[in-house]
Amino acid sequence: MDAGQMKRQWVDYIKSLFVEGFLDGQFLQLQQLQDENNPEFVVEVVSLFFEDSERLLKDLSFALEQKGVDFKKVDAHVHQLKGSSSSIGAQRVKNACIAFRNFCEEQNTDACLRCLQQVKQEYCLVKNKLETLIRLEQQIVAAGGSIPMMELSF
Amino acid sequence: MATKCIHLFDKLWSFATCKKTRLPTGRRSNLHRDVEKEEFQYASAQCLSSYYSVFVVRLAIMVMLAILIGLLTFLTWHFTKIYTTKSLNSLAYDLRYELLQRPILRMWNILNSTAEITASQVKLSEYVIRSHSNLATQAEQVEMYGAMKAVTWALFSSRKALDSITVKYRNGFVQAFHRNLKDNHTCYIYSDLANYSMASWNDKDIHGKNSSIWYREPLDPVTGEKIGKAMKIAPEDSINIAGLSQVPDGVASWHVAVSKFTDSPLLSAALPVWDSSNKSIVAVVGVTTALYSVGQLMKELVDLHGGHMYLTSQEGYLLATSTHDPLLTNSTKLKMAVGSENEAIRHGAQWLQKTYGNHFPPSHEVHVENVKLGHQQYYIDSFFLNLKRLPLVGVIIIPRKHIMGEADERAFKTLVILISASVCIIVIGCVCILILTNGVSKEMKLRAELISHLEARRKAEASSNYKSQFLANMSHELRTPMAAVIGLLDILISDDHLTNEQCATVTQIRKCSTALLRLLNNILDLSKVESGKLVLENAEFDLGRELEGLVDMFSVQCINHSVEIILDLSDDMPKLVRGDSARVVQIFANLINNSIKFTLSGHIILRGWCENPNSCSDNPKSGYLQKTRTKQHENHVKKISNSDNKMILWFEVDDTGCGIDPCKWDSVFESFEQADPSTTRLHGGTGLGLCIVRSLVNKMGGEIKVVKKEGPGTLMRLYLCLSAPVDATEQHCQADFSNNGLVVLLALHGDRGRLTTSKWLQQNGVITLEASEWNGLTQILRELFHARSPAYNNGFDAHYPLLERLKSKFLSIQELTNPAYVIAVDIELLDLSTDIWKEQLNFLHKYRGRAKFVWVLNHDNNNTIKMELRKKGHILTVNKPLYKTKMIHVLEAVIKEKNVELQRKNKGGDLHESLEIDYTHCDLASSDGSDISEMGGSNFVCASGDKQREEVVRSYSSSQYQINNCLVGLAHEHMEHNTPRKEGSYQSNPNSKDVTKLGTFSTGEDSECGEMRRANSSSRAVNGKKSLEGVRILLAEDTPVIQRVATIMLEKMGATVVAVGDGQQAVDALNGMLGVEDGRRESLLKERNIRSSQTEILNCPPYDLVLMDCQMPKMDGYEATKEIRKSEVGTGLHIPIVALTAHAMSCDEAKCLGVGMDAYLTKPIDFKLMESTILSVTRRT
């Protein structure tokens, strides 16, 4: 598979990500921030996001399993997760977080648990997608191509 | 009966009300459907129960009323009737008693008198007989009889009531006087004396044995004289003569006799006459009295009182009645009472007999009321007169009618009247109660309705609140991606590699996005105003400059539409006012935007004037709208609060668009209202603009309305109540040009603009000439400058008679000693479509020496034209529209230049280079509404493209001219590109490019930006195109992802970033933990290959800026900021802190600013916005 083909594939893939709502404009900003000085910026941020999110999700699961759920704490966690996901442009995770926070305000444990499941699911989805994307990018780079700049065509 | 009626009525009523209530319920339920179904059911149930309770209350009241009135009626009737009856009865009883007593008394009298007469007759007879004791001879006998006759007559005549007196001697001789009471016929009856001898005087048995002959001799009733002849009569024919048989035992005897001569019974008494020795009876005396008089009396009494009376013997024989019926049957026998011919008496007697039989009560007294005899009721009373020999019973029968008739009748009538009256009262009372309770129930109904309405209103308000909340939240959510889109577009636009077509497309997208964002902002504004969260700023700002900026901004759009936009502010407008500049600008932006939308040709005028309570009399200088203004003034002068420096500023936005239908003048200010729905298709828009305008104007204590105007179009008039600054000195920028000998030739295309400007100039003592087209301009020019020749007057008169009106002006120009001509030429006057404009320019160029040219440019003028102008030395250029401030600047520049020239002439020197125009008074730093800068930026950058940038470049590049009104670009001849003679003084030539970038943020910040840039450039080497070069930033952010992203963003902009994880670390980092940070920064710096000297770092405070996330573990942003600010107290330092938060509501912003932060950024971080915010904050330090 030559670089051009892979590039097209990559473009199609990222487009699908946007169309399906996994990512939003913030991710584009991230990509734009990547330059010669920070060639691995996106990967770095994304992996940071993974680490952070996994920690937060673990904390959340733990917090929600407690007898008396400390909703303040849960809310803080979700807020953080929302912040990081919105910074990376993981739109669906962010939306799930927004719903989550609403239930936190209502102190609805059941709904929170449901939301947590949803957030986790969204997170897994976006993680898989992003990993695939990064793999593709790495393949392109390895094949000697360059990552095409996204066009603002959608 | 009455209660029954009430009951029935109540039933009917309840039925009617039921129907009534059911009717609206149906209707309402249709309307509200299932939304308020439950509520409604509840309400109807409540209604029903209330109806029941009302019904019960009504019934109870009615029953009580009925009972009360019935009782009252009964009692009244009872008392009146019973007492009357009782008293009447007693009276009647007395009467009856009296009535009966009287005949009985009469009877008694009669008896008595009869007894007396009898007794006296006996006594007298005894005396006479004794005195003739020895009756030897016939003669003596005759004598004795004669004496007896005389005595008897005497007695008889003395008693008129006597019927007869008889004396029967033992020997059978009879002497009797008889009186017929009817005809008063009196006669003497005697027996033949011859048959009686003395011998037989003592015989007892002669009586009745021998048939004797009796005579009757009529007598004179008065004297007793014999008046007729004695007639022989049979003894049987004669009257009753009492004989010895009647006094068998020698005592007086009584009986009732019947005579054939009278039709009434007679009472007869008989007494024996004893001889002197009292051993034998010598004679019997009988006296009869007619009971006729008793009957007479009874008749009289009954005549008087009505009724019937009768007197019977104990056996029941009638003795006397009050009637005329005969008492005797066959005139010989007495009738029984029960056989009386009179019905009443007969019935009465029968009744008595039937009731009592022979068992009369003791004393025989009976008083019976209400005995029904025949068809009438009677009173029956009887009395018993117990005489020894003759017991009598008196009965009186009086019809009840006679006594009680009236009373009975009255009682009945009273009863009827009372009953009818009470029925009436009950009916009326019921009606009253119905009305009353109806009112009460109505009120209850209304109250219930009110309660439900209140409930509904509360719900509606709540839902409205939710709506506002929702809108606010939504617009926040929508704004975030919009900001990203716009930011990305800005990045794209600034990319140099785009082709023209792409650039145009992106610019278009940028425009659309901005429009969308504006719409979102509008919605947010509206929801803010509606939820009452909008708080107006109160800061000082230059109103004139804001409006000028606005007009400049819109002029681009206007010129595209070939619409003229004119700003016409009166001179008395204050320069500085206090208020919310952004909102004021928003008001006018919305209004002008609207006008532009609907105006296809013509003009849009923004007028403004001040209504000062102190200067009530209108300034004659301000010539427009005198009348309307005075009127308005009168209307509103009372509203002015003079106390706290408030003033009323009037504005008008006048356009020549399609206008608004007068009936829509009020409704256009409502939400989502548009004058004509079809315009939405044509022009778009949501109808929110005017609503926001009105809300804002009202919030500022003003009012807005559509005013009738002559000609087509719309005239919006509004006033705002703004306060003047406290230290308000005389701020009116009064320019006085009258003594400078200025002559201004306005060769402008737009009529209204030219008119306004020339009017204003003339008011300020400047002579103006006007030309609207090229030919006019050339004519005037020729006149002005060729007329210097002697042939001027002739030529002028001959060739240009049409310009007669200008003559006076020309004359006044001639009077000026040293006129300075200023010719403002609209570039549109030149024929730009072909190449003729060059020739025209050359033509004008000939006059250059004699007049100053000011070129009024359009934003889209070709560069070649500008270059050409510049080449020819026309350096004064002004962008359209030409308004007052620009004119003042131009004129001042001209005057200065003129003065300099004069000086130079005087000195004869060559001070050309010292030409300096000091524009310090007009450093138009806009008071920086982010809205404006954004919109302005987009307009300038996108629409007018390179040219604008170039102008900005020019303004920066000259340090001497701090020209910052980006539109009055004074393009001086000493352009760096051409004549780099001043280059030595600043090495900033290559910098112009990055300044260009700066210019896109905010044109208003130009001068200060420039200064900052200069300061920067002097202190360090210039490197690349980083906007935040050298700025040191402390980033406090806990989320690693955001931390990383922000760091990279900032570093891309050239800033040096130190990131910390929470507020505590941030505080520590600021409080002298420099050593730790230094190394890291150094490494960073090295990494970035920035040539910065260590000394610089040490000399400066560690950070220029802190970016602070609000929600962080350990210590959140607010706390950290408070901490930092606390530690700064006393040091005089103030490090800018920018908040970084995911909350975008204004309250969050307020909270951020409240704890001492300087600015506020929302997540996700927008590249552009962060850049501009940081710039604006760091600039301040």
Tab-separated table of N, CA and C in Angstrom, chain B residues 98-149:
chain	number	residue	atom	x	y	z
B	98	GLU	N	-128.356	39.904	79.205
B	98	GLU	CA	-129.160	41.098	79.424
B	98	GLU	C	-130.485	40.994	78.677
B	99	LEU	N	-130.317	40.565	77.446
B	99	LEU	CA	-131.510	40.471	76.609
B	99	LEU	C	-132.542	39.538	77.235
B	100	LEU	N	-132.063	38.438	77.727
B	100	LEU	CA	-132.984	37.459	78.283
B	100	LEU	C	-133.550	37.913	79.623
B	101	GLN	N	-132.652	38.642	80.312
B	101	GLN	CA	-133.052	39.072	81.650
B	101	GLN	C	-134.249	40.005	81.595
B	102	ARG	N	-134.247	40.815	80.576
B	102	ARG	CA	-135.263	41.859	80.533
B	102	ARG	C	-136.680	41.299	80.345
B	103	PRO	N	-136.937	40.440	79.395
B	103	PRO	CA	-138.296	39.894	79.332
B	103	PRO	C	-138.680	39.126	80.596
B	104	ILE	N	-137.629	38.503	81.178
B	104	ILE	CA	-137.961	37.744	82.385
B	104	ILE	C	-138.335	38.698	83.499
B	105	LEU	N	-137.573	39.775	83.523
B	105	LEU	CA	-137.921	40.785	84.527
B	105	LEU	C	-139.336	41.307	84.288
B	106	ARG	N	-139.620	41.549	83.031
B	106	ARG	CA	-140.954	42.026	82.693
B	106	ARG	C	-142.017	41.027	83.163
B	107	MET	N	-141.685	39.781	82.900
B	107	MET	CA	-142.585	38.707	83.311
B	107	MET	C	-142.815	38.741	84.807
B	108	TRP	N	-141.678	38.916	85.421
B	108	TRP	CA	-141.675	38.983	86.891
B	108	TRP	C	-142.521	40.144	87.353
B	109	ASN	N	-142.365	41.237	86.712
B	109	ASN	CA	-143.150	42.434	87.033
B	109	ASN	C	-144.629	42.140	86.872
B	110	ILE	N	-144.880	41.538	85.741
B	110	ILE	CA	-146.287	41.252	85.463
B	110	ILE	C	-146.876	40.356	86.548
B	111	LEU	N	-146.098	39.369	86.862
B	111	LEU	CA	-146.558	38.454	87.909
B	111	LEU	C	-146.790	39.193	89.205
B	112	ASN	N	-145.792	39.999	89.513
B	112	ASN	CA	-145.876	40.747	90.771
B	112	ASN	C	-147.110	41.628	90.807
B	113	SER	N	-147.208	42.387	89.707
B	113	SER	CA	-148.324	43.339	89.703
B	113	SER	C	-149.664	42.580	89.743
B	114	THR	N	-149.712	41.491	89.042
B	114	THR	CA	-150.927	40.680	89.075
B	114	THR	C	-151.212	40.201	90.499
B	115	ALA	N	-150.151	39.746	91.120
B	115	ALA	CA	-150.311	39.277	92.499
B	115	ALA	C	-150.781	40.390	93.401
B	116	GLU	N	-150.174	41.551	93.238
B	116	GLU	CA	-150.555	42.692	94.080
B	116	GLU	C	-152.022	43.026	93.874
B	117	ILE	N	-152.384	43.145	92.587
B	117	ILE	CA	-153.767	43.508	92.274
B	117	ILE	C	-154.714	42.480	92.887
B	118	THR	N	-154.325	41.267	92.715
B	118	THR	CA	-155.179	40.207	93.251
B	118	THR	C	-155.327	40.355	94.755
B	119	ALA	N	-154.165	40.567	95.366
B	119	ALA	CA	-154.178	40.685	96.828
B	119	ALA	C	-155.035	41.861	97.273
B	120	SER	N	-154.813	42.987	96.591
B	120	SER	CA	-155.565	44.176	97.026
B	120	SER	C	-157.059	43.983	96.751
B	121	GLN	N	-157.341	43.307	95.633
B	121	GLN	CA	-158.747	43.023	95.329
B	121	GLN	C	-159.357	42.151	96.418
B	122	VAL	N	-158.631	41.208	96.828
B	122	VAL	CA	-159.092	40.315	97.891
B	122	VAL	C	-159.341	41.115	99.146
B	123	LYS	N	-158.375	41.972	99.501
B	123	LYS	CA	-158.493	42.741	100.737
B	123	LYS	C	-159.716	43.625	100.662
B	124	LEU	N	-159.827	44.303	99.519
B	124	LEU	CA	-160.967	45.216	99.380
B	124	LEU	C	-162.272	44.415	99.417
B	125	SER	N	-162.290	43.315	98.733
B	125	SER	CA	-163.512	42.499	98.728
B	125	SER	C	-163.872	42.055	100.126
B	126	GLU	N	-162.880	41.662	100.851
B	126	GLU	CA	-163.110	41.247	102.231
B	126	GLU	C	-163.727	42.367	103.024
B	127	TYR	N	-163.083	43.565	102.826
B	127	TYR	CA	-163.616	44.704	103.584
B	127	TYR	C	-165.063	44.959	103.228
B	128	VAL	N	-165.386	45.014	101.939
B	128	VAL	CA	-166.747	45.321	101.520
B	128	VAL	C	-167.692	44.249	102.023
B	129	ILE	N	-167.282	43.038	101.816
B	129	ILE	CA	-168.162	41.946	102.231
B	129	ILE	C	-168.351	41.987	103.722
B	130	ARG	N	-167.359	42.315	104.476
B	130	ARG	CA	-167.500	42.347	105.929
B	130	ARG	C	-168.404	43.480	106.341
B	131	SER	N	-168.224	44.589	105.603
B	131	SER	CA	-169.086	45.719	106.003
B	131	SER	C	-170.557	45.438	105.669
B	132	HIS	N	-170.742	44.531	104.778
B	132	HIS	CA	-172.136	44.127	104.511
B	132	HIS	C	-172.382	42.708	104.998
B	133	SER	N	-172.137	42.526	106.175
B	133	SER	CA	-172.205	41.172	106.710
B	133	SER	C	-173.633	40.643	106.825
B	134	ASN	N	-174.426	41.516	107.039
B	134	ASN	CA	-175.815	41.097	107.211
B	134	ASN	C	-176.611	41.430	105.983
B	135	LEU	N	-176.692	40.468	105.174
B	135	LEU	CA	-177.432	40.744	103.946
B	135	LEU	C	-178.833	40.171	104.103
B	136	ALA	N	-179.635	41.070	104.663
B	136	ALA	CA	-180.963	40.594	104.916
B	136	ALA	C	-181.832	40.723	103.697
B	137	THR	N	-181.617	41.757	103.016
B	137	THR	CA	-182.517	42.051	101.955
B	137	THR	C	-181.819	42.003	100.638
B	138	GLN	N	-182.706	41.984	99.617
B	138	GLN	CA	-182.199	42.051	98.249
B	138	GLN	C	-181.483	43.344	97.999
B	139	ALA	N	-182.102	44.392	98.603
B	139	ALA	CA	-181.523	45.734	98.407
B	139	ALA	C	-180.142	45.827	98.965
B	140	GLU	N	-179.994	45.251	100.101
B	140	GLU	CA	-178.652	45.282	100.730
B	140	GLU	C	-177.661	44.504	99.866
B	141	GLN	N	-178.222	43.423	99.370
B	141	GLN	CA	-177.330	42.622	98.496
B	141	GLN	C	-176.883	43.428	97.293
B	142	VAL	N	-177.885	44.105	96.708
B	142	VAL	CA	-177.549	44.933	95.522
B	142	VAL	C	-176.561	46.017	95.864
B	143	GLU	N	-176.752	46.559	97.010
B	143	GLU	CA	-175.862	47.637	97.458
B	143	GLU	C	-174.442	47.125	97.597
B	144	MET	N	-174.343	45.929	98.213
B	144	MET	CA	-173.005	45.363	98.406
B	144	MET	C	-172.360	45.083	97.046
B	145	TYR	N	-173.195	44.526	96.157
B	145	TYR	CA	-172.627	44.254	94.839
B	145	TYR	C	-172.210	45.510	94.140
B	146	GLY	N	-173.057	46.555	94.394
B	146	GLY	CA	-172.703	47.889	93.809
B	146	GLY	C	-171.392	48.380	94.350
B	147	ALA	N	-171.228	48.249	95.646
B	147	ALA	CA	-169.952	48.693	96.277
B	147	ALA	C	-168.786	47.873	95.703
B	148	MET	N	-169.035	46.619	95.567
B	148	MET	CA	-167.975	45.744	95.063
B	148	MET	C	-167.569	46.153	93.637
B	149	LYS	N	-168.639	46.463	92.895
B	149	LYS	CA	-168.377	46.858	91.511
B	149	LYS	C	-167.513	48.103	91.427
